[in-house]
Amino acid sequence: MISQSLMIFTLVSIWFSMGWALVPLFSSVHFWLKRSDFKVNTDPLPYYPKVTIVVPAHNEDVVIAQTATAILNLNYPVDRVELLLFADNCNDNTYEEMQKVKALPQFAGRNITLINRKGTGGKAGVLNDALKMATGEYICVYDADAMPEQNALYFLIKEVLKDPERHVAAFGRNKTRNATQNFLTRCINQEIVVTQRVQHVGMWHLFKIGRIPGTNFIINTDYVKSIGGWRNGALTEDTDISFKIMESGKLIALAYNSEAFQQEPETVRTYMMQRKRWAKGNYEVVISNFKNLFNRSNWRVKLEVFYYSCTYFWFNAAIILSDLIFFANIVAMVRHLFDPAVTLPFAFDPSNVYIAQLLLFNWLVMILIYLLQITISQASQFGQATIHQVGIALISYFTYTQLFIIISIVSVWSVTMDKLLRRDGTKWVKTKRFAG
Amino acid sequence: MTLTDIFFYIATGVTGLFAICVFILLICYLTIYERVNKNFRAVKK
């Protein structure tokens, strides 16, 4: 009875997570059905607000020159752009690379400020320093590895100008610049395409919920000042400020045409470190916002906290439990070969002969939904939905996606130990960059 | 009726619902794919 109850709990939990995944998926499908058959226009805007573009760089000499050049080539009036390049506590040639770009003849007369920073606070610290210096009406943030497409800023501004009072921020999408490097980057690319073309689009289209992605976004300067800036030392300062914006009833608008090319980890070790930092940061934000589920907070905050809580605690626990059940049965089957008295510890009532077939079919249907989610997100951009990508999606189901289980276990353990031992869990770990 | 039997009926319903979703999503995928390949153009420079 207990073993059956455990199996039912894990299956029902997984169905809930699948059911929830279908909500933004159907919403995004509706969005793309309406927007997949017209041409995008880049007609001049009625007004070009001044924008301060901030690039926080910590030991980024491999990529900073390319990024700075791409930013300076943006399709936006040059006299309405101020560029602040921060070399934050660097011990490589990041600052020298920045100087080389500034000295290029084609950028003579451009409003570029280089800051060789030695302060604390990580990326949030840099952004708060930039907030004090910014003269633009909006602050735009690009990570050192994020190379914006020419019209990226134009589309972000276009989105906030639709309703400047409510749209205090706008965010675009990030494409993987090294997607074809190896199997890992191909998988990350698929994950990012799904996140941005399905989840971000679906949540915005249905609930007007946006999440600042850390790079390729703009935010109203006066508004950030009014909420006290970024929280110094936050592991995921983007999630943190997203909650603050939603709490105030303002919106983070999606500019789905604004694109930046970002470099993703090329080794499993780098990937794991990055994701552990993200997961820990998100746990931190969820725990600190958990109280909002039960008070008079904005409904968007409640929905986000509920979603994050379910994902990070309930759904993750269910998946880990289902894996334990699976391995316990495998061990029992192997032991059964040597000792016929050993039976499966987790099994349904043998009188129902169809349940195994039904659950196998259920699993196959869920895999099909997973594949359709990926193929739909890729179909929304020309030339991306290919048989090759379906093959990668299928292989990653059994390999790459399983890494999330390890990441969630490690992160929960690390967050718990941080709390118990009063460790400084917010120490910034930078994602390693790769040349090319 | 055993717990397994009750769960079997629930699982049948959920599986049926997911199967309908697969069918609808497949149609939507084909429609988006067709439209994007036919009409989508990159951003005008």
Coordinates of C-alpha atoms in Angstrom, one line a residue:
Chain A
M1 CA 0.0 0.0 0.0
I2 CA 2.8 2.4 0.9
S3 CA 4.8 1.6 -2.2
Q4 CA 1.7 2.0 -4.4
S5 CA 1.0 5.4 -2.7
L6 CA 4.6 6.5 -3.4
M7 CA 4.3 5.6 -7.0
I8 CA 1.0 7.3 -7.4
F9 CA 2.3 10.4 -5.7
T10 CA 5.3 10.7 -8.1
L11 CA 3.1 10.0 -11.1
V12 CA 0.4 12.5 -10.2
S13 CA 3.2 15.1 -9.4
I14 CA 4.8 14.6 -12.8
W15 CA 1.4 14.9 -14.4
F16 CA 0.9 18.2 -12.6
S17 CA 4.2 19.5 -13.8
M18 CA 3.4 18.4 -17.4
G19 CA -0.1 20.0 -17.1
W20 CA 1.6 23.2 -16.0
A21 CA 4.1 23.0 -18.8
L22 CA 1.2 22.8 -21.3
V23 CA -0.2 26.2 -20.2
P24 CA 2.6 28.4 -21.5
L25 CA 3.1 25.9 -24.4
F26 CA -0.5 26.4 -25.7
S27 CA -0.3 30.1 -25.0
S28 CA 2.9 30.4 -27.0
V29 CA 1.4 28.4 -29.8
H30 CA -1.5 30.9 -30.0
F31 CA 1.1 33.7 -30.0
W32 CA 3.1 32.2 -32.9
L33 CA 0.1 31.3 -34.9
K34 CA -0.8 35.0 -34.9
R35 CA 2.7 36.2 -35.6
S36 CA 4.2 33.8 -38.0
D37 CA 2.9 35.2 -41.2
F38 CA 3.9 38.8 -41.3
K39 CA 6.9 40.9 -42.0
V40 CA 8.7 42.7 -39.2
N41 CA 9.2 46.4 -39.7
T42 CA 11.8 48.7 -38.3
D43 CA 10.2 52.0 -39.1
P44 CA 11.6 55.0 -37.2
L45 CA 10.4 55.4 -33.7
P46 CA 8.5 58.6 -32.7
Y47 CA 11.0 59.3 -30.0
Y48 CA 14.5 57.9 -29.2
P49 CA 15.1 58.1 -25.4
K50 CA 18.7 58.3 -24.3
V51 CA 20.0 54.9 -23.2
T52 CA 22.9 54.1 -21.0
I53 CA 24.3 50.7 -22.0
V54 CA 26.2 48.9 -19.2
V55 CA 28.5 46.0 -19.7
P56 CA 29.8 44.3 -16.5
A57 CA 32.9 42.4 -17.3
H58 CA 34.9 40.2 -14.9
N59 CA 38.0 38.7 -16.6
E60 CA 36.4 38.8 -20.1
D61 CA 39.3 39.6 -22.4
V62 CA 38.4 36.8 -24.7
V63 CA 35.0 38.2 -25.6
I64 CA 34.8 41.8 -24.6
A65 CA 36.1 43.4 -27.8
Q66 CA 33.5 41.6 -30.0
T67 CA 30.7 42.5 -27.6
A68 CA 31.7 46.2 -27.3
T69 CA 32.0 46.5 -31.1
A70 CA 28.5 44.9 -31.6
I71 CA 27.0 47.4 -29.1
L72 CA 28.6 50.4 -30.8
N73 CA 27.2 49.2 -34.1
L74 CA 23.6 49.0 -32.9
N75 CA 20.9 50.5 -35.1
Y76 CA 20.2 53.4 -32.7
P77 CA 21.0 57.1 -32.9
V78 CA 24.6 57.4 -31.7
D79 CA 24.0 60.6 -29.8
R80 CA 21.3 58.8 -27.8
V81 CA 23.6 56.1 -26.5
E82 CA 26.0 56.2 -23.6
L83 CA 28.3 53.2 -23.1
L84 CA 29.7 52.2 -19.7
L85 CA 32.2 49.4 -19.9
F86 CA 33.1 48.0 -16.4
A87 CA 36.3 45.9 -16.0
D88 CA 35.3 44.6 -12.6
N89 CA 38.2 43.3 -10.4
C90 CA 39.9 41.9 -13.5
N91 CA 43.3 40.3 -13.5
D92 CA 43.5 39.7 -17.2
N93 CA 43.5 42.2 -20.2
T94 CA 39.8 43.1 -20.1
Y95 CA 40.5 46.8 -19.5
E96 CA 43.2 46.9 -22.2
E97 CA 40.8 45.3 -24.7
M98 CA 38.2 47.9 -23.9
Q99 CA 40.8 50.7 -24.5
K100 CA 41.6 49.2 -27.9
V101 CA 37.9 49.3 -28.9
K102 CA 37.5 52.8 -27.7
A103 CA 40.6 53.9 -29.7
L104 CA 39.2 52.5 -33.0
P105 CA 38.8 55.4 -35.5
Q106 CA 35.2 54.4 -36.4
F107 CA 34.2 55.0 -32.8
A108 CA 35.9 58.4 -32.4
G109 CA 33.5 60.9 -30.7
R110 CA 31.3 58.2 -29.2
N111 CA 30.1 58.5 -25.6
I112 CA 32.2 55.6 -24.1
T113 CA 33.4 55.5 -20.5
L114 CA 35.7 52.8 -19.2
I115 CA 35.8 52.0 -15.5
N116 CA 38.5 49.8 -14.0
R117 CA 36.4 48.8 -10.9
K118 CA 37.8 47.3 -7.7
G119 CA 34.6 47.3 -5.7
T120 CA 32.5 44.5 -4.2
G121 CA 29.0 43.2 -4.9
G122 CA 29.6 41.2 -8.1
K123 CA 27.5 42.0 -11.1
A124 CA 24.8 43.7 -8.9
G125 CA 27.5 45.9 -7.5
V126 CA 28.6 47.0 -11.0
L127 CA 25.0 47.7 -11.9
N128 CA 24.5 49.9 -8.8
D129 CA 27.7 51.8 -9.6
A130 CA 26.4 52.3 -13.2
L131 CA 23.1 53.5 -11.8
K132 CA 24.8 56.4 -10.1
M133 CA 26.7 57.4 -13.3
A134 CA 23.9 56.8 -15.8
T135 CA 22.6 59.8 -17.7
G136 CA 20.2 57.9 -19.9
E137 CA 16.5 57.6 -19.4
Y138 CA 16.9 53.8 -19.7
I139 CA 19.6 51.5 -18.6
C140 CA 20.4 48.6 -21.0
V141 CA 22.5 45.7 -19.8
Y142 CA 24.6 43.3 -21.9
D143 CA 26.8 40.7 -20.4
A144 CA 30.3 40.7 -21.7
D145 CA 29.6 37.6 -23.8
A146 CA 26.3 38.9 -25.2
M147 CA 26.6 40.2 -28.8
P148 CA 23.4 42.1 -29.7
E149 CA 21.9 41.9 -33.1
Q150 CA 21.8 45.3 -34.9
N151 CA 18.2 46.0 -34.0
A152 CA 18.2 44.6 -30.5
L153 CA 18.0 47.9 -28.7
Y154 CA 15.5 49.4 -31.2
F155 CA 13.0 46.6 -30.4
L156 CA 13.5 46.9 -26.7
I157 CA 12.8 50.6 -26.8
K158 CA 9.9 50.1 -29.2
E159 CA 8.3 47.7 -26.6
V160 CA 8.5 50.1 -23.6
L161 CA 7.2 53.0 -25.7
K162 CA 4.0 51.1 -26.3
D163 CA 3.1 51.9 -22.7
P164 CA 5.9 53.8 -20.9
E165 CA 4.0 54.0 -17.6
R166 CA 3.4 50.3 -17.1
H167 CA 6.3 48.9 -19.2
V168 CA 9.2 50.0 -17.0
A169 CA 11.4 47.3 -18.4
A170 CA 11.7 45.2 -21.6
F171 CA 13.6 42.1 -22.3
G172 CA 14.7 40.3 -25.5
R173 CA 16.0 36.8 -26.2
N174 CA 19.4 35.4 -26.2
K175 CA 20.6 33.0 -28.9
T176 CA 23.4 30.6 -28.4
R177 CA 26.4 31.9 -30.3
N178 CA 28.4 28.6 -30.0
A179 CA 25.4 26.3 -30.5
T180 CA 27.3 24.0 -32.9
Q181 CA 30.4 23.6 -30.8
N182 CA 29.6 20.3 -29.3
F183 CA 26.7 18.1 -28.0
L184 CA 26.4 20.0 -24.8
T185 CA 26.1 23.4 -26.5
R186 CA 23.5 21.9 -28.9
C187 CA 21.4 20.8 -25.9
I188 CA 21.8 24.1 -24.2
N189 CA 20.7 25.8 -27.4
Q190 CA 17.6 23.8 -27.5
E191 CA 16.8 24.5 -23.9
I192 CA 17.3 28.2 -24.4
V193 CA 15.1 28.3 -27.5
V194 CA 12.3 26.5 -25.6
T195 CA 12.7 28.8 -22.6
Q196 CA 12.5 31.9 -24.7
R197 CA 10.2 31.0 -27.6
V198 CA 7.8 28.9 -25.5
Q199 CA 8.0 29.8 -21.8
H200 CA 8.8 33.5 -22.0
V201 CA 6.5 34.1 -24.9
G202 CA 3.7 32.0 -23.3
M203 CA 3.9 33.6 -19.9
W204 CA 3.9 37.1 -21.4
H205 CA 1.1 36.4 -23.9
L206 CA -1.2 34.9 -21.3
F207 CA -0.3 36.6 -18.0
K208 CA 1.8 39.6 -19.0
I209 CA 4.5 38.1 -16.8
G210 CA 8.1 38.8 -17.9
R211 CA 11.4 37.9 -16.3
I212 CA 14.5 39.9 -16.7
P213 CA 17.1 37.5 -18.2
G214 CA 20.3 39.1 -16.9
T215 CA 21.3 40.4 -20.4
N216 CA 19.7 42.1 -23.4
F217 CA 17.2 44.1 -21.4
I218 CA 16.4 47.7 -20.6
I219 CA 14.9 49.2 -17.5
N220 CA 13.8 52.8 -16.6
T221 CA 16.6 54.5 -14.7
D222 CA 14.3 56.5 -12.4
Y223 CA 12.3 53.4 -11.7
V224 CA 15.4 51.3 -10.6
K225 CA 16.4 54.2 -8.4
S226 CA 12.9 54.3 -6.8
I227 CA 13.1 50.6 -5.8
G228 CA 16.6 51.0 -4.4
G229 CA 18.6 49.5 -7.3
W230 CA 20.0 46.0 -7.5
R231 CA 20.5 43.9 -4.4
N232 CA 24.3 43.7 -3.9
G233 CA 25.6 40.1 -3.8
A234 CA 22.4 38.5 -5.1
L235 CA 23.3 35.3 -7.0
T236 CA 20.6 36.0 -9.6
E237 CA 20.1 39.7 -9.4
D238 CA 17.8 39.4 -12.5
T239 CA 15.2 37.2 -10.8
D240 CA 15.4 39.4 -7.7
I241 CA 14.6 42.6 -9.5
S242 CA 11.9 40.9 -11.6
F243 CA 10.0 40.1 -8.4
K244 CA 10.5 43.7 -7.2
I245 CA 9.0 45.1 -10.5
M246 CA 6.0 42.7 -10.4
E247 CA 5.4 43.5 -6.8
S248 CA 5.0 47.2 -7.7
G249 CA 2.4 46.3 -10.3
K250 CA 4.6 47.3 -13.3
L251 CA 5.4 45.1 -16.2
I252 CA 8.5 43.6 -17.8
A253 CA 7.5 43.6 -21.5
L254 CA 8.7 41.0 -23.9
A255 CA 10.4 42.3 -27.1
Y256 CA 10.5 39.0 -28.9
N257 CA 12.3 40.4 -31.9
S258 CA 15.2 41.7 -29.9
E259 CA 18.1 39.2 -30.1
A260 CA 21.5 38.9 -28.6
F261 CA 24.1 36.2 -29.2
Q262 CA 25.4 34.7 -26.0
Q263 CA 28.2 32.2 -25.4
E264 CA 27.2 29.1 -23.4
P265 CA 29.4 26.7 -21.4
E266 CA 31.3 24.2 -23.6
T267 CA 32.3 21.8 -20.8
V268 CA 30.1 19.9 -18.4
R269 CA 32.1 21.3 -15.4
T270 CA 31.6 24.9 -16.4
Y271 CA 27.9 24.2 -17.2
M272 CA 27.4 22.6 -13.8
M273 CA 29.0 25.5 -11.9
Q274 CA 26.8 28.0 -13.8
R275 CA 23.6 26.1 -13.2
K276 CA 24.4 25.4 -9.6
R277 CA 24.8 29.2 -9.1
W278 CA 21.5 29.9 -10.9
A279 CA 19.6 27.2 -9.0
K280 CA 21.0 28.4 -5.7
G281 CA 20.1 32.0 -6.5
N282 CA 16.6 30.9 -7.5
Y283 CA 16.2 28.9 -4.3
E284 CA 17.3 32.0 -2.4
V285 CA 14.7 34.2 -4.2
V286 CA 11.9 31.6 -3.7
I287 CA 12.6 31.2 0.0
S288 CA 12.8 35.0 0.5
N289 CA 9.5 35.5 -1.4
F290 CA 7.7 32.5 -0.1
K291 CA 5.7 34.7 2.4
N292 CA 4.2 36.5 -0.6
L293 CA 2.0 33.4 -1.3
F294 CA 0.0 34.2 1.9
N295 CA -0.1 38.0 2.0
R296 CA -1.7 40.7 -0.2
S297 CA 1.0 40.7 -2.8
N298 CA 0.5 41.2 -6.5
W299 CA -1.1 38.2 -8.1
R300 CA 1.8 37.9 -10.6
V301 CA 4.2 37.6 -7.8
K302 CA 2.1 34.9 -6.2
L303 CA 1.9 33.0 -9.5
E304 CA 5.6 33.2 -10.0
V305 CA 6.4 32.1 -6.4
F306 CA 3.9 29.3 -6.7
Y307 CA 5.5 28.2 -10.0
Y308 CA 9.1 28.4 -8.7
S309 CA 8.1 26.7 -5.4
C310 CA 6.4 23.8 -7.3
T311 CA 9.3 23.4 -9.7
Y312 CA 12.2 23.6 -7.2
F313 CA 10.6 21.7 -4.3
W314 CA 7.6 19.6 -5.3
F315 CA 8.3 18.6 -8.9
N316 CA 12.0 18.1 -8.3
A317 CA 11.3 15.9 -5.3
A318 CA 8.8 13.8 -7.3
I319 CA 11.4 13.2 -10.1
I320 CA 14.1 12.2 -7.6
L321 CA 11.6 9.9 -5.9
S322 CA 10.6 8.3 -9.2
D323 CA 14.3 7.7 -10.0
L324 CA 14.8 6.1 -6.7
I325 CA 11.8 3.8 -7.3
F326 CA 13.1 2.9 -10.7
F327 CA 16.6 2.0 -9.5
A328 CA 15.2 0.1 -6.5
N329 CA 13.2 -2.0 -8.9
I330 CA 16.2 -2.5 -11.2
V331 CA 18.3 -3.7 -8.3
A332 CA 15.4 -6.1 -7.3
M333 CA 15.2 -7.5 -10.8
V334 CA 19.0 -8.2 -10.8
R335 CA 18.8 -9.9 -7.4
H336 CA 15.8 -11.9 -8.6
L337 CA 18.1 -13.6 -11.2
F338 CA 20.1 -15.1 -8.3
D339 CA 17.4 -15.4 -5.7
P340 CA 13.8 -16.1 -7.1
A341 CA 12.3 -15.1 -3.7
V342 CA 13.2 -11.5 -4.3
T343 CA 10.2 -9.5 -5.7
L344 CA 9.8 -6.0 -7.0
P345 CA 9.5 -3.5 -4.1
F346 CA 7.4 -1.1 -6.1
A347 CA 4.6 -2.7 -8.2
F348 CA 0.9 -2.2 -8.8
D349 CA -1.7 -4.8 -8.1
P350 CA -1.0 -7.7 -10.4
S351 CA -4.7 -8.3 -11.0
N352 CA -4.8 -5.3 -13.3
V353 CA -3.0 -6.5 -16.3
Y354 CA -3.3 -3.3 -18.4
I355 CA -1.8 -0.7 -16.0
A356 CA 1.8 -1.4 -17.1
Q357 CA 0.9 -0.9 -20.8
L358 CA -1.1 2.2 -20.0
L359 CA 1.7 3.8 -18.0
L360 CA 4.2 2.9 -20.8
F361 CA 1.9 4.6 -23.3
N362 CA 1.5 7.6 -20.9
W363 CA 5.3 7.9 -20.8
L364 CA 5.5 7.8 -24.6
V365 CA 2.8 10.5 -24.9
M366 CA 4.7 12.7 -22.5
I367 CA 7.9 12.3 -24.5
L368 CA 6.0 13.3 -27.6
I369 CA 4.8 16.5 -25.8
Y370 CA 8.5 17.2 -24.8
L371 CA 9.5 16.7 -28.4
L372 CA 6.7 18.9 -29.7
Q373 CA 7.6 21.6 -27.3
I374 CA 11.1 21.7 -28.7
T375 CA 10.0 21.4 -32.4
I376 CA 7.4 24.1 -32.0
S377 CA 9.9 26.5 -30.5
Q378 CA 12.3 25.8 -33.3
A379 CA 9.6 26.1 -36.0
S380 CA 8.9 29.7 -34.9
Q381 CA 12.2 30.7 -36.6
F382 CA 13.1 30.0 -40.1
G383 CA 15.3 26.9 -40.8
Q384 CA 15.6 25.7 -37.2
A385 CA 13.2 22.8 -37.1
T386 CA 15.1 19.9 -38.6
I387 CA 15.2 16.1 -38.2
H388 CA 18.7 16.5 -36.8
Q389 CA 17.3 18.7 -34.0
V390 CA 14.6 16.1 -33.2
G391 CA 17.4 13.5 -32.8
I392 CA 19.3 15.8 -30.4
A393 CA 16.1 16.4 -28.4
L394 CA 15.5 12.7 -28.1
I395 CA 19.1 11.9 -27.0
S396 CA 19.1 14.9 -24.6
Y397 CA 16.0 13.6 -22.9
F398 CA 18.0 10.6 -21.6
T399 CA 21.3 12.5 -21.0
Y400 CA 21.3 16.3 -20.8
T401 CA 18.0 16.8 -19.0
Q402 CA 19.0 14.2 -16.4
L403 CA 21.8 16.7 -15.3
F404 CA 19.0 18.8 -13.8
I405 CA 18.4 16.1 -11.2
I406 CA 22.1 16.3 -10.1
I407 CA 22.0 20.1 -10.1
S408 CA 18.9 20.3 -8.0
I409 CA 20.2 17.8 -5.4
V410 CA 23.6 19.5 -5.2
S411 CA 22.0 23.0 -4.9
V412 CA 19.6 22.0 -2.2
W413 CA 22.4 20.5 -0.2
S414 CA 24.6 23.6 -0.8
V415 CA 21.8 26.0 0.2
T416 CA 21.0 24.0 3.3
M417 CA 24.7 23.8 4.4
D418 CA 25.0 27.6 3.7
K419 CA 22.2 28.2 6.1
L420 CA 23.4 25.7 8.8
L421 CA 27.0 26.7 8.7
R422 CA 26.3 30.4 8.0
R423 CA 28.5 30.3 5.0
D424 CA 28.6 33.1 2.5
G425 CA 26.6 31.4 -0.3
T426 CA 26.5 34.5 -2.5
K427 CA 30.1 34.4 -3.6
W428 CA 30.1 35.1 -7.3
V429 CA 31.3 32.3 -9.6
K430 CA 31.9 33.4 -13.1
T431 CA 31.1 31.3 -16.1
K432 CA 34.2 30.4 -18.1
R433 CA 34.3 31.9 -21.6
F434 CA 35.7 30.3 -24.7
A435 CA 37.6 31.9 -27.5
G436 CA 36.1 31.8 -31.0
Chain B
M1 CA -12.1 -1.8 -6.1
T2 CA -8.4 -1.7 -5.3
L3 CA -6.2 1.4 -5.3
T4 CA -4.6 0.2 -8.5
D5 CA -8.0 0.0 -10.2
I6 CA -8.9 3.5 -9.1
F7 CA -5.5 4.8 -10.3
F8 CA -5.9 3.0 -13.6
Y9 CA -9.1 5.0 -14.4
I10 CA -7.4 8.3 -13.5
A11 CA -4.3 7.4 -15.5
T12 CA -6.5 6.5 -18.5
G13 CA -8.2 9.9 -18.3
V14 CA -4.9 11.8 -18.0
T15 CA -3.3 9.8 -20.8
G16 CA -6.3 10.5 -23.1
L17 CA -6.0 14.2 -22.3
F18 CA -2.3 14.2 -23.1
A19 CA -2.9 12.3 -26.3
I20 CA -5.4 14.9 -27.4
C21 CA -2.9 17.6 -26.6
V22 CA -0.3 15.8 -28.7
F23 CA -2.7 15.7 -31.6
I24 CA -3.6 19.5 -31.3
L25 CA 0.1 20.5 -30.9
L26 CA 1.1 18.4 -33.9
I27 CA -1.4 20.3 -36.1
C28 CA -0.2 23.6 -34.6
Y29 CA 3.4 22.7 -35.2
L30 CA 2.8 21.8 -38.9
T31 CA 0.8 25.1 -39.3
I32 CA 3.5 27.3 -37.7
Y33 CA 6.3 25.4 -39.7
E34 CA 4.4 25.9 -42.9
R35 CA 3.7 29.6 -42.3
V36 CA 7.2 30.5 -41.1
N37 CA 8.8 28.7 -44.1
K38 CA 6.4 30.4 -46.5
N39 CA 6.1 33.9 -45.1
F40 CA 8.7 34.7 -42.5
R41 CA 11.3 37.2 -43.5
A42 CA 14.3 38.4 -41.5
V43 CA 14.2 41.9 -40.1
K44 CA 14.3 44.5 -42.9
K45 CA 17.6 46.3 -42.8

